[in-house]
Amino acid sequence: MNDTTARAAERIRGARALVFTAGAGMGVDSGLPDFRGPEGFWRAYPPFRALGLHFEDLANPVWFERDPALAWGFYGHRLGLYRSTTPHRGFALLRAWAARAPAGAFVFTTNIDGHFQRAGFADERVLECHGSLGWLQCTKGCGAGIFSAAGVEVRVDPATFRAMGALPRCPGCGALARPNVLMFGDWSWEQERTAAQSERLERWLAATDPAQVVVIECGAGTAVPSARRFGERLQAQGATLVRINPREAAGPVGTLSIETGAKAALEALDGAI
């Protein structure tokens, strides 16, 4: 790890632009639950074990029609958890590195927790490819568009993880609202916000020589490979890829693999830088 860390630190010091890609492993070091496998999910949400429901079952828009209290119990609890959890020190280290890079940095994340923005990254430099729990949309597609979840609170029964009381509503038509998050089997996700983020990222990348870009990937696994594939795309164009992952650190030829958790690896890199 020491030799790889030293080489990665050298590349980061000399980079004109940095791309930070992140998956669920980035949030685990902040204390967010690890949903890896059914046991990990059921440890975080015990009532769903009795119902035989996995993460993939619950992260489905069908529940907002069939059982809104179940759907908003799951997402409402996560919304409260993400708001009450402080992003770990690794986020601040990434911000400091971005400030030293001549062209700055851009974030590409599969996480829906909004923690990069909470850690001080400008919203204009973040792409949330699966959307964000900080934003909502109408379940009826009334045309209200995507609206903020600021001020929205969902009371959740801690014993059953079902929502209690009033549920979020669309400000346009009053119908039930849902998170502006891409779920499994989701054909109604409104993509306008994420599409605008993607356009900003591609314009920013087009202005920089790929050979002067370093991609730092934190906690992105193969189960949801969007962040890994994006980083590998940039690597194929000439960028350096630093992959940080305690279990799945291997990558294409030339990848600088650091086989540990995100926070520990970022602290080690910062020491070397």
Coordinates of C-alpha atoms in Angstrom, one line a residue:
M1 CA 0.0 0.0 0.0
N2 CA 2.8 2.4 0.8
D3 CA 4.4 2.3 -2.6
T4 CA 1.0 2.6 -4.4
T5 CA 0.0 5.4 -2.0
A6 CA 3.2 7.3 -2.8
R7 CA 2.7 6.9 -6.6
A8 CA -1.0 8.0 -6.3
A9 CA 0.0 11.0 -4.2
E10 CA 2.5 12.1 -6.8
R11 CA -0.1 11.9 -9.6
I12 CA -2.6 13.8 -7.5
R13 CA -0.1 16.6 -6.7
G14 CA 0.6 17.0 -10.5
A15 CA -3.0 16.7 -11.7
R16 CA -4.6 19.6 -13.5
A17 CA -8.1 18.3 -12.7
L18 CA -9.4 15.8 -10.3
V19 CA -12.5 13.6 -10.6
F20 CA -13.9 12.1 -7.4
T21 CA -16.1 9.0 -8.0
A22 CA -17.9 7.5 -5.0
G23 CA -20.2 4.6 -4.1
A24 CA -21.8 3.3 -0.9
G25 CA -18.4 2.6 0.7
M26 CA -17.8 6.3 1.0
G27 CA -20.8 6.7 3.3
V28 CA -20.0 3.7 5.4
D29 CA -17.0 5.5 7.0
S30 CA -19.5 8.2 8.1
G31 CA -21.5 5.6 9.9
L32 CA -24.1 4.9 7.3
P33 CA -25.3 1.3 7.1
D34 CA -23.7 -1.1 4.7
F35 CA -26.5 -2.7 2.6
R36 CA -24.1 -5.3 1.1
G37 CA -26.1 -8.5 0.9
P38 CA -29.4 -9.3 2.6
E39 CA -27.9 -9.7 6.0
G40 CA -26.3 -6.2 5.9
F41 CA -29.6 -4.7 4.9
W42 CA -31.6 -6.6 7.5
R43 CA -29.3 -5.5 10.3
A44 CA -30.2 -1.9 9.4
Y45 CA -33.9 -2.7 8.9
P46 CA -34.9 -5.8 11.0
P47 CA -38.7 -5.6 10.4
F48 CA -38.1 -6.3 6.7
R49 CA -36.4 -9.6 7.4
A50 CA -39.8 -10.9 8.8
L51 CA -41.5 -9.7 5.6
G52 CA -38.8 -11.4 3.4
L53 CA -38.1 -8.1 1.7
H54 CA -34.6 -7.3 0.4
F55 CA -33.2 -3.9 -0.5
E56 CA -34.0 -4.5 -4.2
D57 CA -37.6 -5.2 -3.3
L58 CA -38.1 -2.1 -1.3
A59 CA -36.2 0.3 -3.6
N60 CA -39.0 0.0 -6.1
P61 CA -41.6 2.7 -7.0
V62 CA -44.4 0.2 -6.9
W63 CA -44.7 0.6 -3.1
F64 CA -45.7 4.3 -3.4
E65 CA -48.8 3.0 -5.1
R66 CA -49.4 -0.2 -3.2
D67 CA -48.3 0.8 0.3
P68 CA -47.2 4.5 0.7
A69 CA -46.6 4.1 4.4
L70 CA -44.1 1.3 3.8
A71 CA -42.4 3.2 0.9
W72 CA -42.1 6.4 2.9
G73 CA -41.1 4.5 6.0
F74 CA -38.1 3.2 4.2
Y75 CA -37.1 6.4 2.4
G76 CA -38.2 8.7 5.2
H77 CA -35.9 6.9 7.6
R78 CA -33.0 7.2 5.2
L79 CA -33.7 10.9 4.6
G80 CA -33.6 11.5 8.4
L81 CA -30.5 9.4 8.7
Y82 CA -28.6 11.2 6.0
R83 CA -29.4 14.6 7.5
S84 CA -28.3 13.6 11.0
T85 CA -25.0 12.0 9.8
T86 CA -21.9 14.1 9.5
P87 CA -19.7 13.4 6.4
H88 CA -16.3 12.0 7.5
R89 CA -13.0 13.8 7.3
G90 CA -12.2 12.3 3.9
F91 CA -14.7 14.7 2.2
A92 CA -12.7 17.7 3.6
L93 CA -9.5 16.2 2.3
L94 CA -10.9 15.9 -1.2
R95 CA -12.1 19.5 -1.1
A96 CA -8.6 20.6 -0.1
W97 CA -7.0 18.7 -3.0
A98 CA -9.6 20.2 -5.4
A99 CA -8.7 23.7 -4.2
R100 CA -5.1 23.1 -5.2
A101 CA -5.8 21.6 -8.7
P102 CA -5.7 24.4 -11.4
A103 CA -9.0 23.2 -13.0
G104 CA -10.6 22.1 -9.7
A105 CA -12.6 18.9 -9.4
F106 CA -15.9 17.3 -10.2
V107 CA -17.8 14.6 -8.3
F108 CA -19.6 11.6 -9.8
T109 CA -21.5 9.6 -7.3
T110 CA -24.1 6.8 -7.1
N111 CA -24.9 7.9 -3.6
I112 CA -28.2 9.7 -2.9
D113 CA -27.3 11.1 0.5
G114 CA -26.2 14.6 -0.6
H115 CA -23.1 14.4 1.5
F116 CA -20.7 15.9 -1.0
Q117 CA -22.8 19.1 -1.0
R118 CA -23.1 19.0 2.8
A119 CA -19.3 18.7 3.0
G120 CA -19.0 22.0 1.0
F121 CA -18.8 20.9 -2.6
A122 CA -20.6 23.2 -5.0
D123 CA -23.8 21.7 -6.4
E124 CA -22.6 22.7 -9.8
R125 CA -19.6 20.4 -9.5
V126 CA -21.6 17.2 -8.4
L127 CA -23.2 14.6 -10.6
E128 CA -25.6 12.3 -8.7
C129 CA -26.3 9.7 -11.3
H130 CA -29.1 8.0 -9.4
G131 CA -30.7 11.2 -8.1
S132 CA -30.9 12.5 -4.6
L133 CA -33.1 12.1 -1.5
G134 CA -32.9 15.9 -1.2
W135 CA -35.3 16.2 -4.1
L136 CA -38.8 14.9 -4.8
Q137 CA -41.2 14.5 -7.7
C138 CA -44.9 13.8 -8.1
T139 CA -46.0 10.2 -8.3
K140 CA -48.7 11.2 -10.9
G141 CA -46.3 13.0 -13.2
C142 CA -48.5 16.1 -13.2
G143 CA -45.8 18.3 -14.6
A144 CA -44.8 20.0 -11.4
G145 CA -41.2 18.9 -12.1
I146 CA -38.5 18.2 -9.5
F147 CA -38.9 20.1 -6.1
S148 CA -36.8 20.3 -3.0
A149 CA -37.3 18.1 0.0
A150 CA -36.0 20.9 2.3
G151 CA -38.4 21.2 5.3
V152 CA -39.9 17.8 4.5
E153 CA -39.9 15.5 7.5
V154 CA -41.4 12.0 7.7
R155 CA -42.2 10.4 11.1
V156 CA -41.2 6.8 11.1
D157 CA -42.2 4.1 13.6
P158 CA -38.9 2.7 14.8
A159 CA -40.4 -0.7 15.5
T160 CA -42.0 -1.3 12.1
F161 CA -40.2 1.3 9.9
R162 CA -43.6 2.4 8.6
A163 CA -44.3 6.1 8.1
M164 CA -46.8 7.7 10.5
G165 CA -49.0 10.7 9.8
A166 CA -49.0 13.0 6.8
L167 CA -46.8 12.0 3.8
P168 CA -45.0 14.3 1.4
R169 CA -47.3 15.8 -1.3
C170 CA -46.8 17.3 -4.7
P171 CA -47.0 21.2 -4.5
G172 CA -48.6 21.2 -7.9
C173 CA -51.5 18.8 -7.7
G174 CA -51.5 17.5 -4.1
A175 CA -50.8 13.9 -5.1
L176 CA -48.3 11.7 -3.1
A177 CA -44.7 12.7 -3.7
R178 CA -41.8 10.3 -4.0
P179 CA -38.0 10.8 -3.9
N180 CA -36.3 11.9 -7.1
V181 CA -34.2 8.8 -7.0
L182 CA -33.7 6.1 -9.6
M183 CA -35.2 2.9 -8.2
F184 CA -35.3 -0.7 -9.5
G185 CA -37.8 -1.2 -12.3
D186 CA -38.3 2.6 -12.3
W187 CA -39.8 4.0 -15.5
S188 CA -41.1 7.2 -14.0
W189 CA -37.9 8.7 -12.6
E190 CA -37.7 12.3 -13.8
Q191 CA -34.1 12.8 -15.0
E192 CA -33.9 16.5 -15.8
R193 CA -31.8 17.5 -12.7
T194 CA -29.3 14.6 -13.2
A195 CA -29.2 15.2 -17.0
A196 CA -28.2 18.9 -16.3
Q197 CA -25.5 17.7 -13.9
S198 CA -24.2 15.3 -16.6
E199 CA -24.0 18.1 -19.2
R200 CA -22.0 20.3 -16.9
L201 CA -19.6 17.4 -16.2
E202 CA -19.1 16.6 -19.8
R203 CA -18.4 20.3 -20.7
W204 CA -15.9 20.5 -17.9
L205 CA -14.1 17.4 -19.0
A206 CA -14.0 18.6 -22.6
A207 CA -11.9 21.5 -21.5
T208 CA -9.1 19.4 -20.0
D209 CA -6.6 17.0 -21.4
P210 CA -7.5 13.5 -20.1
A211 CA -3.8 12.9 -19.4
Q212 CA -3.8 15.6 -16.8
V213 CA -6.9 14.2 -15.0
V214 CA -6.7 11.9 -11.9
V215 CA -9.8 9.9 -11.0
I216 CA -10.0 9.0 -7.3
E217 CA -12.6 6.4 -6.7
C218 CA -13.9 5.7 -3.2
G219 CA -15.9 2.7 -2.2
A220 CA -17.6 1.9 -5.5
G221 CA -18.3 -1.8 -5.8
T222 CA -19.2 -4.1 -8.6
A223 CA -22.8 -4.6 -7.5
V224 CA -23.7 -1.1 -8.6
P225 CA -20.9 -0.4 -11.1
S226 CA -21.9 3.0 -12.5
A227 CA -19.1 4.9 -10.8
R228 CA -16.5 2.2 -11.6
R229 CA -17.4 2.3 -15.3
F230 CA -17.2 6.0 -15.4
G231 CA -13.8 6.1 -13.9
E232 CA -12.6 3.3 -16.3
R233 CA -14.0 5.3 -19.2
L234 CA -11.8 8.2 -18.3
Q235 CA -8.8 5.9 -17.7
A236 CA -9.2 4.5 -21.2
Q237 CA -9.0 8.1 -22.5
G238 CA -5.7 8.7 -20.7
A239 CA -6.6 9.6 -17.1
T240 CA -5.0 8.0 -14.0
L241 CA -7.4 5.9 -11.9
V242 CA -6.8 5.5 -8.2
R243 CA -9.3 2.9 -6.9
I244 CA -9.9 2.7 -3.2
N245 CA -11.9 -0.3 -2.0
P246 CA -11.4 -2.8 0.8
R247 CA -12.8 -5.8 -1.1
E248 CA -12.8 -4.9 -4.9
A249 CA -9.8 -2.7 -5.5
A250 CA -8.6 -4.5 -8.7
G251 CA -9.0 -2.6 -12.0
P252 CA -7.7 -2.4 -15.6
V253 CA -4.0 -2.4 -16.2
G254 CA -2.5 0.8 -14.8
T255 CA -5.0 1.2 -12.0
L256 CA -3.4 2.3 -8.7
S257 CA -5.3 0.0 -6.3
I258 CA -5.5 0.8 -2.6
E259 CA -7.2 -2.0 -0.7
T260 CA -8.7 -0.3 2.3
G261 CA -11.6 1.9 3.4
A262 CA -12.2 5.3 2.0
K263 CA -11.4 7.5 5.0
A264 CA -8.2 5.6 5.9
A265 CA -6.9 5.7 2.3
L266 CA -7.7 9.4 1.9
E267 CA -5.9 10.2 5.2
A268 CA -2.9 8.1 4.1
L269 CA -2.8 9.8 0.7
D270 CA -3.1 13.3 2.3
G271 CA -0.1 12.4 4.5
A272 CA 1.9 11.4 1.4
I273 CA 0.8 14.5 -0.5

